[in-house]
C-alpha atoms as one frame of an Amber mdcrd trajectory, in Angstrom:
protein
   6.355 -23.029  16.947   4.651 -21.921  13.751   2.918 -18.536  13.407  -0.372
 -17.715  11.674  -0.886 -14.204  10.309  -4.577 -13.255  10.623  -6.354 -10.798
   8.363  -8.559  -8.135   9.947 -11.775 -10.168   9.770 -10.257 -13.222  11.467
  -8.548 -10.970  14.008 -11.980  -9.579  14.886 -13.331 -13.085  15.491 -10.313
 -13.846  17.659 -10.810 -10.702  19.754 -14.554 -11.359  20.086 -13.887 -14.982
  21.117 -16.003 -16.007  18.143 -13.527 -18.189  16.253 -14.996 -20.726  13.883
 -14.043 -24.357  14.407 -11.694 -24.224  11.374  -9.952 -21.141  12.786  -9.553
 -22.725  16.222  -8.044 -25.798  14.574  -5.678 -23.708  12.467  -4.475 -21.729
  15.495  -4.109 -24.659  17.892  -0.518 -24.727  19.188   0.548 -21.786  17.029
   1.505 -18.173  17.638  -0.886 -15.520  16.303   0.129 -12.355  14.452  -1.435
  -9.678  12.282  -0.203  -6.718  10.259  -0.266  -3.049  11.126  -2.643  -2.229
   8.282  -5.055  -5.057   9.078  -5.001  -3.905  12.708  -5.618  -0.321  11.593
  -8.535  -1.287   9.318 -10.173  -3.196  12.151  -9.729  -0.312  14.616 -11.076
   2.162  12.077 -14.103   0.022  11.230 -15.050  -0.447  14.857 -14.583   3.195
  15.799 -16.368   4.668  12.799 -20.130   5.107  12.864 -20.210   6.073   9.195
 -20.456   2.618   7.632 -21.647  -0.817   8.681 -19.667  -3.444   6.851 -17.867
  -6.757   7.040 -15.897  -5.684  10.113 -18.203  -3.290  11.946 -21.374  -5.362
  11.437 -20.232  -8.452  13.387 -18.768  -6.191  16.061 -22.050  -4.303  16.475
 -23.945  -7.605  16.699 -21.833  -8.908  19.603 -23.085  -8.578  23.195 -22.138
  -5.339  24.976 -19.656  -7.012  27.350 -17.921  -8.804  24.469 -17.693  -5.535
  22.498 -16.196  -3.794  25.531 -13.517  -6.502  25.903 -12.747  -6.428  22.182
 -12.534  -2.617  22.177 -10.074  -2.734  25.062  -8.020  -5.281  23.105  -7.921
  -2.933  20.129  -6.632  -0.023  22.187  -3.701  -2.206  23.132  -3.415  -5.371
  21.097  -3.053  -8.351  23.458   0.535  -9.472  24.002  -0.289 -12.896  22.585
  -0.935 -11.328  19.151   2.296 -10.354  17.425   2.624  -7.193  15.359   5.840
  -6.662  13.401   7.149  -3.115  13.019   7.364  -1.554   9.590  10.991  -0.860
  10.525  11.554  -4.593  10.067   9.237  -5.061   7.087   9.927  -2.125   4.762
  13.207  -3.483   3.326  11.464  -6.748   2.436   8.448  -4.842   1.079  10.777
  -2.835  -1.151  12.275  -6.062  -2.505   8.897  -7.744  -2.993   7.289  -4.873
  -4.902   9.717  -5.413  -7.758   8.471  -8.999  -8.075   4.777  -8.786  -7.167
   2.263  -6.120  -8.182   0.504  -5.700  -4.842  -1.134  -2.871  -2.954   0.562
  -1.803   0.284  -1.865  -3.813   2.448  -1.052  -7.063   0.638   2.621  -6.189
   0.402   2.830  -5.755   4.180   1.064  -9.097   4.710   3.438 -10.890   2.357
   6.513  -9.297   3.957   5.241 -10.085   7.476   4.597 -13.704   6.533   8.136
 -14.008   5.166   9.641 -12.215   8.163   7.769 -14.371  10.690   7.913 -17.548
   8.588   4.151 -17.534   9.060   1.139 -18.963   7.331  -1.369 -16.378   6.092
  -5.037 -16.805   7.034  -7.710 -14.938   5.081 -11.397 -14.988   5.955 -13.613
 -16.704   3.429 -15.096 -13.944   1.333 -12.000 -11.784   1.828  -9.815 -13.706
  -0.561  -7.305 -11.570  -2.400  -6.195 -13.269  -5.634  -3.066 -11.120  -6.025
  -1.929 -11.877  -2.467  -2.802 -15.548  -2.892  -0.727 -15.755  -6.096   2.198
 -13.913  -4.499   2.111 -16.154  -1.410   2.166 -19.213  -3.643   5.092 -17.820
  -5.643   6.936 -17.119  -2.370   6.161 -20.677  -1.185   4.148 -19.413   1.778
   1.155 -21.288   3.103  -2.122 -19.453   2.750  -5.409 -20.628   4.260  -8.925
 -19.398   3.638 -10.926 -19.845   6.814 -14.658 -19.672   7.535 -15.675 -16.846
   9.843 -17.752 -16.837  13.024 -18.904 -19.826  14.986
């Protein structure tokens, strides 16, 4: 069974139960994963009152009961969303940095996709050209997916 690695914005939609039709189609019959840094960014955005942005805005707009469920999911990521340990990824990250000039967030995503043999899914508007180029060079599938239904 194939795995899809979700960025933080798509992970938010998944946790809110607000997947777009394209995201539902992409995930149908596949395992779901994310990275530690994407998970961290989402948790930070939702728990910080300092800024309203691409992650915290949609969360704040969701109904109270949906926000409560999503918050509980962030405290302990649901078992059906995989999260690979840096213990497993760091050796690959160290190899990849010599080939691709990426920040640590993108480097972790690329290493996780290789480790899990996963596709990478980025929310439309969150495209990262350096990660997209590196994924292509590594022969990994990368999808840009519309957000919110």
